[in-house]
């Protein structure tokens, strides 16, 4: 049984930073890409970032590029999302997800297991 346990998140003022973590069990973590998505109230889930199985390739949505950094530690079966210079529009529930292949894209259909979600709230 694949499990994704997220931690981090919370309330922060605009311009602040947060770090999200996602620990994966029940799957060979180092064989799959990982991704982060988010969903704001009343909006569809949207892509944030993805990282390849070995960390040699990353991709970001334009609206977080230069502010967010995705990374992974295969020894700890954990993926991270460092979020800096946060803006109120970054508010939402953030989800980590396990990709179906070594490399995955921005489409949620490229991922087959999802974390429980963690709330990030950025106040102005």
JSON list of C-alpha atoms in Angstrom, two decimals:
[
{"chain": "A", "resi": 1, "resn": "UNK", "atom": "CA", "xyz": [0.00, 0.00, 0.00]},
{"chain": "A", "resi": 2, "resn": "UNK", "atom": "CA", "xyz": [1.44, 3.32, -1.10]},
{"chain": "A", "resi": 3, "resn": "UNK", "atom": "CA", "xyz": [1.24, 6.11, 1.45]},
{"chain": "A", "resi": 4, "resn": "UNK", "atom": "CA", "xyz": [2.21, 9.75, 1.16]},
{"chain": "A", "resi": 5, "resn": "UNK", "atom": "CA", "xyz": [2.42, 11.72, 4.38]},
{"chain": "A", "resi": 6, "resn": "UNK", "atom": "CA", "xyz": [2.71, 15.46, 4.06]},
{"chain": "A", "resi": 7, "resn": "UNK", "atom": "CA", "xyz": [3.98, 17.92, 6.63]},
{"chain": "A", "resi": 8, "resn": "UNK", "atom": "CA", "xyz": [4.72, 21.61, 6.78]},
{"chain": "A", "resi": 9, "resn": "UNK", "atom": "CA", "xyz": [2.44, 24.36, 5.64]},
{"chain": "A", "resi": 10, "resn": "UNK", "atom": "CA", "xyz": [0.55, 26.83, 7.78]},
{"chain": "A", "resi": 11, "resn": "UNK", "atom": "CA", "xyz": [-0.02, 30.56, 7.93]},
{"chain": "A", "resi": 12, "resn": "UNK", "atom": "CA", "xyz": [2.62, 33.04, 6.82]},
{"chain": "A", "resi": 13, "resn": "UNK", "atom": "CA", "xyz": [2.74, 36.69, 5.87]},
{"chain": "A", "resi": 14, "resn": "UNK", "atom": "CA", "xyz": [3.34, 37.77, 2.31]},
{"chain": "A", "resi": 15, "resn": "UNK", "atom": "CA", "xyz": [7.05, 37.67, 1.54]},
{"chain": "A", "resi": 16, "resn": "UNK", "atom": "CA", "xyz": [7.64, 34.85, 3.97]},
{"chain": "A", "resi": 17, "resn": "UNK", "atom": "CA", "xyz": [8.76, 31.27, 3.44]},
{"chain": "A", "resi": 18, "resn": "UNK", "atom": "CA", "xyz": [7.49, 27.78, 4.10]},
{"chain": "A", "resi": 19, "resn": "UNK", "atom": "CA", "xyz": [8.80, 24.30, 3.45]},
{"chain": "A", "resi": 20, "resn": "UNK", "atom": "CA", "xyz": [6.59, 21.36, 2.64]},
{"chain": "A", "resi": 21, "resn": "UNK", "atom": "CA", "xyz": [7.66, 17.74, 2.99]},
{"chain": "A", "resi": 22, "resn": "UNK", "atom": "CA", "xyz": [6.16, 14.55, 1.64]},
{"chain": "A", "resi": 23, "resn": "UNK", "atom": "CA", "xyz": [7.33, 11.15, 2.83]},
{"chain": "A", "resi": 24, "resn": "UNK", "atom": "CA", "xyz": [6.49, 8.16, 0.66]},
{"chain": "A", "resi": 25, "resn": "UNK", "atom": "CA", "xyz": [6.25, 4.52, 1.64]},
{"chain": "A", "resi": 26, "resn": "UNK", "atom": "CA", "xyz": [5.13, 1.36, -0.11]},
{"chain": "A", "resi": 27, "resn": "UNK", "atom": "CA", "xyz": [6.80, 2.12, -3.40]},
{"chain": "A", "resi": 28, "resn": "UNK", "atom": "CA", "xyz": [10.33, 2.27, -4.79]},
{"chain": "A", "resi": 29, "resn": "UNK", "atom": "CA", "xyz": [10.55, 6.00, -4.32]},
{"chain": "A", "resi": 30, "resn": "UNK", "atom": "CA", "xyz": [13.75, 6.44, -6.31]},
{"chain": "A", "resi": 31, "resn": "UNK", "atom": "CA", "xyz": [12.18, 4.99, -9.48]},
{"chain": "A", "resi": 32, "resn": "UNK", "atom": "CA", "xyz": [9.50, 7.61, -9.96]},
{"chain": "A", "resi": 33, "resn": "UNK", "atom": "CA", "xyz": [9.13, 11.30, -10.55]},
{"chain": "A", "resi": 34, "resn": "UNK", "atom": "CA", "xyz": [7.39, 13.38, -7.90]},
{"chain": "A", "resi": 35, "resn": "UNK", "atom": "CA", "xyz": [5.19, 16.41, -8.23]},
{"chain": "A", "resi": 36, "resn": "UNK", "atom": "CA", "xyz": [3.49, 19.15, -6.27]},
{"chain": "A", "resi": 37, "resn": "UNK", "atom": "CA", "xyz": [0.07, 20.56, -7.10]},
{"chain": "A", "resi": 38, "resn": "UNK", "atom": "CA", "xyz": [-2.19, 23.05, -5.37]},
{"chain": "A", "resi": 39, "resn": "UNK", "atom": "CA", "xyz": [-5.86, 23.89, -5.25]},
{"chain": "A", "resi": 40, "resn": "UNK", "atom": "CA", "xyz": [-7.37, 27.20, -4.20]},
{"chain": "A", "resi": 41, "resn": "UNK", "atom": "CA", "xyz": [-11.02, 27.44, -3.05]},
{"chain": "A", "resi": 42, "resn": "UNK", "atom": "CA", "xyz": [-13.36, 27.29, -6.01]},
{"chain": "A", "resi": 43, "resn": "UNK", "atom": "CA", "xyz": [-10.55, 26.57, -8.45]},
{"chain": "A", "resi": 44, "resn": "UNK", "atom": "CA", "xyz": [-9.23, 23.52, -10.21]},
{"chain": "A", "resi": 45, "resn": "UNK", "atom": "CA", "xyz": [-6.11, 21.75, -9.04]},
{"chain": "A", "resi": 46, "resn": "UNK", "atom": "CA", "xyz": [-3.05, 23.23, -10.73]},
{"chain": "A", "resi": 47, "resn": "UNK", "atom": "CA", "xyz": [0.50, 22.14, -11.32]},
{"chain": "A", "resi": 48, "resn": "UNK", "atom": "CA", "xyz": [3.28, 23.64, -9.21]},
{"chain": "A", "resi": 49, "resn": "UNK", "atom": "CA", "xyz": [6.48, 21.66, -9.79]},
{"chain": "A", "resi": 50, "resn": "UNK", "atom": "CA", "xyz": [7.87, 18.26, -10.70]},
{"chain": "A", "resi": 51, "resn": "UNK", "atom": "CA", "xyz": [11.20, 16.53, -10.21]},
{"chain": "A", "resi": 52, "resn": "UNK", "atom": "CA", "xyz": [12.57, 13.48, -12.02]},
{"chain": "A", "resi": 53, "resn": "UNK", "atom": "CA", "xyz": [13.38, 10.17, -10.37]},
{"chain": "A", "resi": 54, "resn": "UNK", "atom": "CA", "xyz": [17.01, 11.09, -9.68]},
{"chain": "A", "resi": 55, "resn": "UNK", "atom": "CA", "xyz": [16.57, 14.83, -9.29]},
{"chain": "A", "resi": 56, "resn": "UNK", "atom": "CA", "xyz": [18.43, 15.75, -12.48]},
{"chain": "A", "resi": 57, "resn": "UNK", "atom": "CA", "xyz": [15.42, 17.45, -14.01]},
{"chain": "A", "resi": 58, "resn": "UNK", "atom": "CA", "xyz": [12.93, 19.88, -12.53]},
{"chain": "A", "resi": 59, "resn": "UNK", "atom": "CA", "xyz": [10.10, 21.86, -14.00]},
{"chain": "A", "resi": 60, "resn": "UNK", "atom": "CA", "xyz": [8.02, 24.69, -12.55]},
{"chain": "A", "resi": 61, "resn": "UNK", "atom": "CA", "xyz": [4.84, 26.50, -13.33]},
{"chain": "A", "resi": 62, "resn": "UNK", "atom": "CA", "xyz": [5.51, 30.06, -14.49]},
{"chain": "A", "resi": 63, "resn": "UNK", "atom": "CA", "xyz": [3.71, 31.54, -11.50]},
{"chain": "A", "resi": 64, "resn": "UNK", "atom": "CA", "xyz": [6.15, 29.96, -9.00]},
{"chain": "A", "resi": 65, "resn": "UNK", "atom": "CA", "xyz": [9.35, 29.95, -11.04]},
{"chain": "A", "resi": 66, "resn": "UNK", "atom": "CA", "xyz": [12.19, 31.66, -9.23]},
{"chain": "A", "resi": 67, "resn": "UNK", "atom": "CA", "xyz": [10.38, 31.50, -5.88]},
{"chain": "A", "resi": 68, "resn": "UNK", "atom": "CA", "xyz": [9.77, 27.79, -5.27]},
{"chain": "A", "resi": 69, "resn": "UNK", "atom": "CA", "xyz": [12.29, 24.95, -5.30]},
{"chain": "A", "resi": 70, "resn": "UNK", "atom": "CA", "xyz": [11.46, 21.27, -5.50]},
{"chain": "A", "resi": 71, "resn": "UNK", "atom": "CA", "xyz": [14.00, 18.74, -4.26]},
{"chain": "A", "resi": 72, "resn": "UNK", "atom": "CA", "xyz": [14.15, 15.13, -3.16]},
{"chain": "A", "resi": 73, "resn": "UNK", "atom": "CA", "xyz": [16.16, 12.90, -0.88]},
{"chain": "A", "resi": 74, "resn": "UNK", "atom": "CA", "xyz": [15.93, 9.34, -2.17]},
{"chain": "A", "resi": 75, "resn": "UNK", "atom": "CA", "xyz": [17.66, 7.99, 0.93]},
{"chain": "A", "resi": 76, "resn": "UNK", "atom": "CA", "xyz": [14.78, 9.38, 3.01]},
{"chain": "A", "resi": 77, "resn": "UNK", "atom": "CA", "xyz": [12.01, 8.70, 0.47]},
{"chain": "A", "resi": 78, "resn": "UNK", "atom": "CA", "xyz": [11.02, 12.33, 0.79]},
{"chain": "A", "resi": 79, "resn": "UNK", "atom": "CA", "xyz": [10.29, 15.18, -1.58]},
{"chain": "A", "resi": 80, "resn": "UNK", "atom": "CA", "xyz": [10.34, 18.82, -0.53]},
{"chain": "A", "resi": 81, "resn": "UNK", "atom": "CA", "xyz": [8.92, 22.09, -1.73]},
{"chain": "A", "resi": 82, "resn": "UNK", "atom": "CA", "xyz": [10.71, 25.20, -0.51]},
{"chain": "A", "resi": 83, "resn": "UNK", "atom": "CA", "xyz": [8.49, 28.22, -0.99]},
{"chain": "A", "resi": 84, "resn": "UNK", "atom": "CA", "xyz": [10.00, 31.69, -0.75]},
{"chain": "A", "resi": 85, "resn": "UNK", "atom": "CA", "xyz": [8.62, 35.17, -1.40]},
{"chain": "A", "resi": 86, "resn": "UNK", "atom": "CA", "xyz": [5.13, 33.87, -0.84]},
{"chain": "A", "resi": 87, "resn": "UNK", "atom": "CA", "xyz": [2.17, 35.82, -2.18]},
{"chain": "A", "resi": 88, "resn": "UNK", "atom": "CA", "xyz": [-1.49, 35.78, -1.13]},
{"chain": "A", "resi": 89, "resn": "UNK", "atom": "CA", "xyz": [-2.33, 34.10, -4.45]},
{"chain": "A", "resi": 90, "resn": "UNK", "atom": "CA", "xyz": [-0.20, 31.12, -3.38]},
{"chain": "A", "resi": 91, "resn": "UNK", "atom": "CA", "xyz": [-2.87, 30.29, -0.79]},
{"chain": "A", "resi": 92, "resn": "UNK", "atom": "CA", "xyz": [-4.41, 26.86, -1.19]},
{"chain": "A", "resi": 93, "resn": "UNK", "atom": "CA", "xyz": [-4.17, 23.19, -0.34]},
{"chain": "A", "resi": 94, "resn": "UNK", "atom": "CA", "xyz": [-0.91, 21.70, -1.58]},
{"chain": "A", "resi": 95, "resn": "UNK", "atom": "CA", "xyz": [-0.67, 18.07, -2.67]},
{"chain": "A", "resi": 96, "resn": "UNK", "atom": "CA", "xyz": [2.33, 15.89, -3.40]},
{"chain": "A", "resi": 97, "resn": "UNK", "atom": "CA", "xyz": [2.00, 13.09, -5.90]},
{"chain": "A", "resi": 98, "resn": "UNK", "atom": "CA", "xyz": [3.96, 10.10, -7.19]},
{"chain": "A", "resi": 99, "resn": "UNK", "atom": "CA", "xyz": [4.55, 10.05, -10.91]},
{"chain": "A", "resi": 100, "resn": "UNK", "atom": "CA", "xyz": [3.90, 7.07, -13.16]},
{"chain": "A", "resi": 101, "resn": "UNK", "atom": "CA", "xyz": [7.37, 7.13, -14.72]},
{"chain": "A", "resi": 102, "resn": "UNK", "atom": "CA", "xyz": [10.91, 8.38, -14.28]},
{"chain": "A", "resi": 103, "resn": "UNK", "atom": "CA", "xyz": [9.82, 11.74, -15.62]},
{"chain": "A", "resi": 104, "resn": "UNK", "atom": "CA", "xyz": [6.34, 13.22, -15.29]},
{"chain": "A", "resi": 105, "resn": "UNK", "atom": "CA", "xyz": [4.72, 16.36, -16.57]},
{"chain": "A", "resi": 106, "resn": "UNK", "atom": "CA", "xyz": [2.23, 18.93, -15.41]},
{"chain": "A", "resi": 107, "resn": "UNK", "atom": "CA", "xyz": [-0.91, 16.89, -16.00]},
{"chain": "A", "resi": 108, "resn": "UNK", "atom": "CA", "xyz": [-2.45, 15.35, -12.87]},
{"chain": "A", "resi": 109, "resn": "UNK", "atom": "CA", "xyz": [-3.09, 12.22, -14.94]},
{"chain": "A", "resi": 110, "resn": "UNK", "atom": "CA", "xyz": [0.69, 11.69, -15.00]},
{"chain": "A", "resi": 111, "resn": "UNK", "atom": "CA", "xyz": [0.51, 10.86, -11.27]},
{"chain": "A", "resi": 112, "resn": "UNK", "atom": "CA", "xyz": [-1.18, 7.94, -9.61]},
{"chain": "A", "resi": 113, "resn": "UNK", "atom": "CA", "xyz": [-0.81, 8.39, -5.85]},
{"chain": "A", "resi": 114, "resn": "UNK", "atom": "CA", "xyz": [-1.58, 11.54, -3.89]},
{"chain": "A", "resi": 115, "resn": "UNK", "atom": "CA", "xyz": [-0.91, 12.92, -0.44]},
{"chain": "A", "resi": 116, "resn": "UNK", "atom": "CA", "xyz": [-3.62, 14.09, 1.92]},
{"chain": "A", "resi": 117, "resn": "UNK", "atom": "CA", "xyz": [-2.99, 17.76, 1.23]},
{"chain": "A", "resi": 118, "resn": "UNK", "atom": "CA", "xyz": [-1.71, 20.51, 3.49]},
{"chain": "A", "resi": 119, "resn": "UNK", "atom": "CA", "xyz": [-3.06, 24.02, 3.86]},
{"chain": "A", "resi": 120, "resn": "UNK", "atom": "CA", "xyz": [-0.89, 27.01, 2.99]},
{"chain": "A", "resi": 121, "resn": "UNK", "atom": "CA", "xyz": [-2.31, 30.42, 3.80]},
{"chain": "A", "resi": 122, "resn": "UNK", "atom": "CA", "xyz": [-0.49, 33.62, 2.88]},
{"chain": "A", "resi": 123, "resn": "UNK", "atom": "CA", "xyz": [-1.82, 36.79, 4.44]},
{"chain": "A", "resi": 124, "resn": "UNK", "atom": "CA", "xyz": [-1.35, 40.21, 2.88]}
]
